[in-house]
Amino acid sequence: MITGGAGFIGSNLAHSLAQCPEVSEIRVVDDLSTGTRSNLTGLGVHFREGSVLDADLLDRAFRDVDTIVHLAALPSVPRSVKAPLASHHANATGTLSVLEAARRAGDVHVIAASSSSVYGSNPELPKHERLRPSPMSPYAASKLAAEAYLGAYHHSYGLPVLPFRFFNVYGPRQSTGSAYAAVVPAWISAALSEQSVVVHGDGTQTRDFTYVGTVCRVLTQAALHRVVTPDPVNLAHGTHTSLRTLLTELERATGTTLRRRHTAPRTGDVQHSRADPARLRALFPGIEATPLDEGLRRTIAWFADHSNEFTPREPR
Ligand code: NAD
């Protein structure tokens, strides 16, 4: 069961699980607030349109499932700054609702997506999971609440859980069109349509960019081997790429020169983000990260192939 399976990471996971002989059935619950049905085209998934806040729908959807990968969320920092309650409802209350339904369903493994944004204003690098979280946005606070609920359900009810902290994930099917688009798809889309790229701040901020294929491999291993821990696990490999370097890499990969337009730094954004991957490596020793240049090449190729299918739209 993938909640948020019509979104960027969820649909990539559905495509990769569909290749997995151990997986007999894939179900998706998604309210299509930021995801699209077309992300799942060609896959035989059982799709239910609806919200993770709908307990009856979850009871039907979770019947007889053994693993839930809970990805449904309103995933943007700026969006949460504009509408904090909506982020809280979807991300924190939504996670609580999923955990309650999992508890009613019985022995279900719940893997869920938290975010590196929970580290927030804590300046220490790299970000290891024992650092004091310090959310700078309502989004980060909602994700911290969500992962805390996973731990609490493990300790209170023995629910097998695994909270991951995703860092900046990029790859095919990531949304490009809205004001809330992440930097990699926004810049690839600008490069392919010969528009200037918007750089918030001076571009010296660094991120631990993670290719979505790497994330899907970890999620698949976690599900198949039922990896359980109530404590959060960074899902990134400890790289640090500045936005300036990202621009250079994109220019190299697309063979274009990108015009930059600098704007003020965004409220709630952190300056540096780099994971300590020790806990991830201990739990998933065999998984190597796809290098940035290769991940960007695959992502650019996908966007170039699918440029006609993209209708930019604002999230509802
Ligand atoms: P996405 O917006 O593409 O996917 C989220 C999906 O959840 C969408 O399909 C959306 O329609 C669905 N959704 C939203 N609210 C819902 C609700 N109430 N009920 C049912 N479905 C709902 O975003 P994504 O980038 O694929 O993110 C997936 C998860 O990973 C999210 O939990 C996000 O917070 C987390 N995450 C992502 C990143 C990243 O870099 N993409 C980084 C950190 C954490």
mmCIF file of C-alpha atoms and ligand atoms in Angstrom, residues 3-11 29-36 39 50-53 70-76 89-91 94 112-117 139 143 164-170 173-175 182 210 313, ligand 1:
data_model
loop_
_atom_site.group_PDB
_atom_site.id
_atom_site.type_symbol
_atom_site.label_atom_id
_atom_site.label_comp_id
_atom_site.label_asym_id
_atom_site.label_seq_id
_atom_site.Cartn_x
_atom_site.Cartn_y
_atom_site.Cartn_z
ATOM 1 C CA THR A 3 -0.288 6.472 0.318
ATOM 2 C CA GLY A 4 0.493 9.426 -1.921
ATOM 3 C CA GLY A 5 1.290 6.882 -4.659
ATOM 4 C CA ALA A 6 0.194 9.214 -7.474
ATOM 5 C CA GLY A 7 2.877 11.725 -6.485
ATOM 6 C CA PHE A 8 6.509 11.954 -7.502
ATOM 7 C CA ILE A 9 8.212 9.488 -5.131
ATOM 8 C CA GLY A 10 5.133 7.271 -4.699
ATOM 9 C CA SER A 11 4.653 6.710 -8.422
ATOM 10 C CA VAL A 29 -4.542 5.894 -1.861
ATOM 11 C CA ASP A 30 -4.155 9.462 -3.095
ATOM 12 C CA ASP A 31 -6.405 12.514 -3.060
ATOM 13 C CA LEU A 32 -4.695 13.898 -6.194
ATOM 14 C CA SER A 33 -4.063 17.223 -4.492
ATOM 15 C CA THR A 34 -0.537 17.375 -5.923
ATOM 16 C CA GLY A 35 -0.226 13.965 -7.652
ATOM 17 C CA THR A 36 -1.780 12.810 -10.933
ATOM 18 C CA ASN A 39 1.918 9.030 -13.080
ATOM 19 C CA GLY A 50 -9.420 9.893 -1.351
ATOM 20 C CA SER A 51 -7.714 11.365 1.653
ATOM 21 C CA VAL A 52 -5.661 9.659 4.343
ATOM 22 C CA LEU A 53 -7.879 11.636 6.714
ATOM 23 C CA HIS A 70 3.109 6.368 3.790
ATOM 24 C CA LEU A 71 4.145 9.199 1.473
ATOM 25 C CA ALA A 72 0.936 11.242 1.309
ATOM 26 C CA ALA A 73 1.639 14.815 2.375
ATOM 27 C CA LEU A 74 1.585 18.413 1.260
ATOM 28 C CA PRO A 75 5.312 18.477 0.678
ATOM 29 C CA SER A 76 6.339 22.095 0.299
ATOM 30 C CA HIS A 89 -3.860 18.365 8.638
ATOM 31 C CA ALA A 90 -2.350 16.444 5.719
ATOM 32 C CA ASN A 91 1.060 15.701 7.220
ATOM 33 C CA GLY A 94 -2.850 12.426 8.148
ATOM 34 C CA ALA A 112 6.877 6.717 6.383
ATOM 35 C CA ALA A 113 8.510 9.812 4.912
ATOM 36 C CA SER A 114 9.747 12.488 7.220
ATOM 37 C CA SER A 115 12.106 15.193 6.053
ATOM 38 C CA SER A 116 15.579 16.637 6.565
ATOM 39 C CA SER A 117 13.812 19.955 7.188
ATOM 40 C CA TYR A 139 6.086 21.862 7.117
ATOM 41 C CA LYS A 143 6.971 16.183 9.690
ATOM 42 C CA PHE A 164 12.816 7.913 7.065
ATOM 43 C CA ARG A 165 14.102 11.470 6.768
ATOM 44 C CA PHE A 166 14.271 12.150 3.033
ATOM 45 C CA PHE A 167 16.674 14.841 1.867
ATOM 46 C CA ASN A 168 16.312 16.608 -1.516
ATOM 47 C CA VAL A 169 14.931 13.872 -3.732
ATOM 48 C CA TYR A 170 14.881 14.443 -7.503
ATOM 49 C CA ARG A 173 7.861 12.517 -12.617
ATOM 50 C CA GLN A 174 8.719 15.287 -10.166
ATOM 51 C CA SER A 175 6.310 18.159 -10.490
ATOM 52 C CA ALA A 182 11.584 21.771 -6.191
ATOM 53 C CA THR A 210 19.215 12.028 -3.681
ATOM 54 C CA ARG A 313 -0.636 23.390 -12.708
HETATM 55 P P1 NAD B 1 4.220 14.725 -4.084
HETATM 56 O O1 NAD B 1 3.452 15.989 -3.817
HETATM 57 O O2 NAD B 1 4.599 14.446 -5.475
HETATM 58 O O3 NAD B 1 3.459 13.483 -3.491
HETATM 59 C C1 NAD B 1 2.592 13.547 -2.381
HETATM 60 C C2 NAD B 1 1.332 12.816 -2.762
HETATM 61 O O4 NAD B 1 0.453 12.824 -1.627
HETATM 62 C C3 NAD B 1 0.572 13.479 -3.924
HETATM 63 O O5 NAD B 1 0.245 12.508 -4.888
HETATM 64 C C4 NAD B 1 -0.672 14.050 -3.257
HETATM 65 O O6 NAD B 1 -1.773 14.109 -4.142
HETATM 66 C C5 NAD B 1 -0.853 13.104 -2.099
HETATM 67 N N1 NAD B 1 -1.609 13.654 -0.969
HETATM 68 C C6 NAD B 1 -1.454 14.853 -0.374
HETATM 69 N N2 NAD B 1 -2.309 14.984 0.656
HETATM 70 C C7 NAD B 1 -3.021 13.832 0.711
HETATM 71 C C8 NAD B 1 -4.046 13.352 1.535
HETATM 72 N N3 NAD B 1 -4.541 14.087 2.545
HETATM 73 N N4 NAD B 1 -4.547 12.111 1.325
HETATM 74 C C9 NAD B 1 -4.058 11.345 0.296
HETATM 75 N N5 NAD B 1 -3.081 11.754 -0.524
HETATM 76 C C10 NAD B 1 -2.574 12.981 -0.325
HETATM 77 O O7 NAD B 1 5.530 14.800 -3.155
HETATM 78 P P2 NAD B 1 6.778 13.836 -3.080
HETATM 79 O O8 NAD B 1 7.960 14.673 -3.369
HETATM 80 O O9 NAD B 1 6.558 12.587 -3.851
HETATM 81 O O10 NAD B 1 6.823 13.519 -1.516
HETATM 82 C C11 NAD B 1 6.472 12.252 -0.983
HETATM 83 C C12 NAD B 1 6.762 12.260 0.511
HETATM 84 O O11 NAD B 1 8.153 12.483 0.746
HETATM 85 C C13 NAD B 1 6.036 13.361 1.280
HETATM 86 O O12 NAD B 1 5.645 12.857 2.537
HETATM 87 C C14 NAD B 1 7.091 14.437 1.457
HETATM 88 O O13 NAD B 1 6.833 15.255 2.576
HETATM 89 C C15 NAD B 1 8.322 13.571 1.638
HETATM 90 N N6 NAD B 1 9.570 14.253 1.295
HETATM 91 C C16 NAD B 1 9.876 14.529 0.008
HETATM 92 C C17 NAD B 1 11.075 15.158 -0.284
HETATM 93 C C18 NAD B 1 11.474 15.465 -1.699
HETATM 94 O O14 NAD B 1 12.599 15.952 -1.907
HETATM 95 N N7 NAD B 1 10.633 15.214 -2.714
HETATM 96 C C19 NAD B 1 11.959 15.526 0.741
HETATM 97 C C20 NAD B 1 11.594 15.253 2.060
HETATM 98 C C21 NAD B 1 10.409 14.582 2.326
#
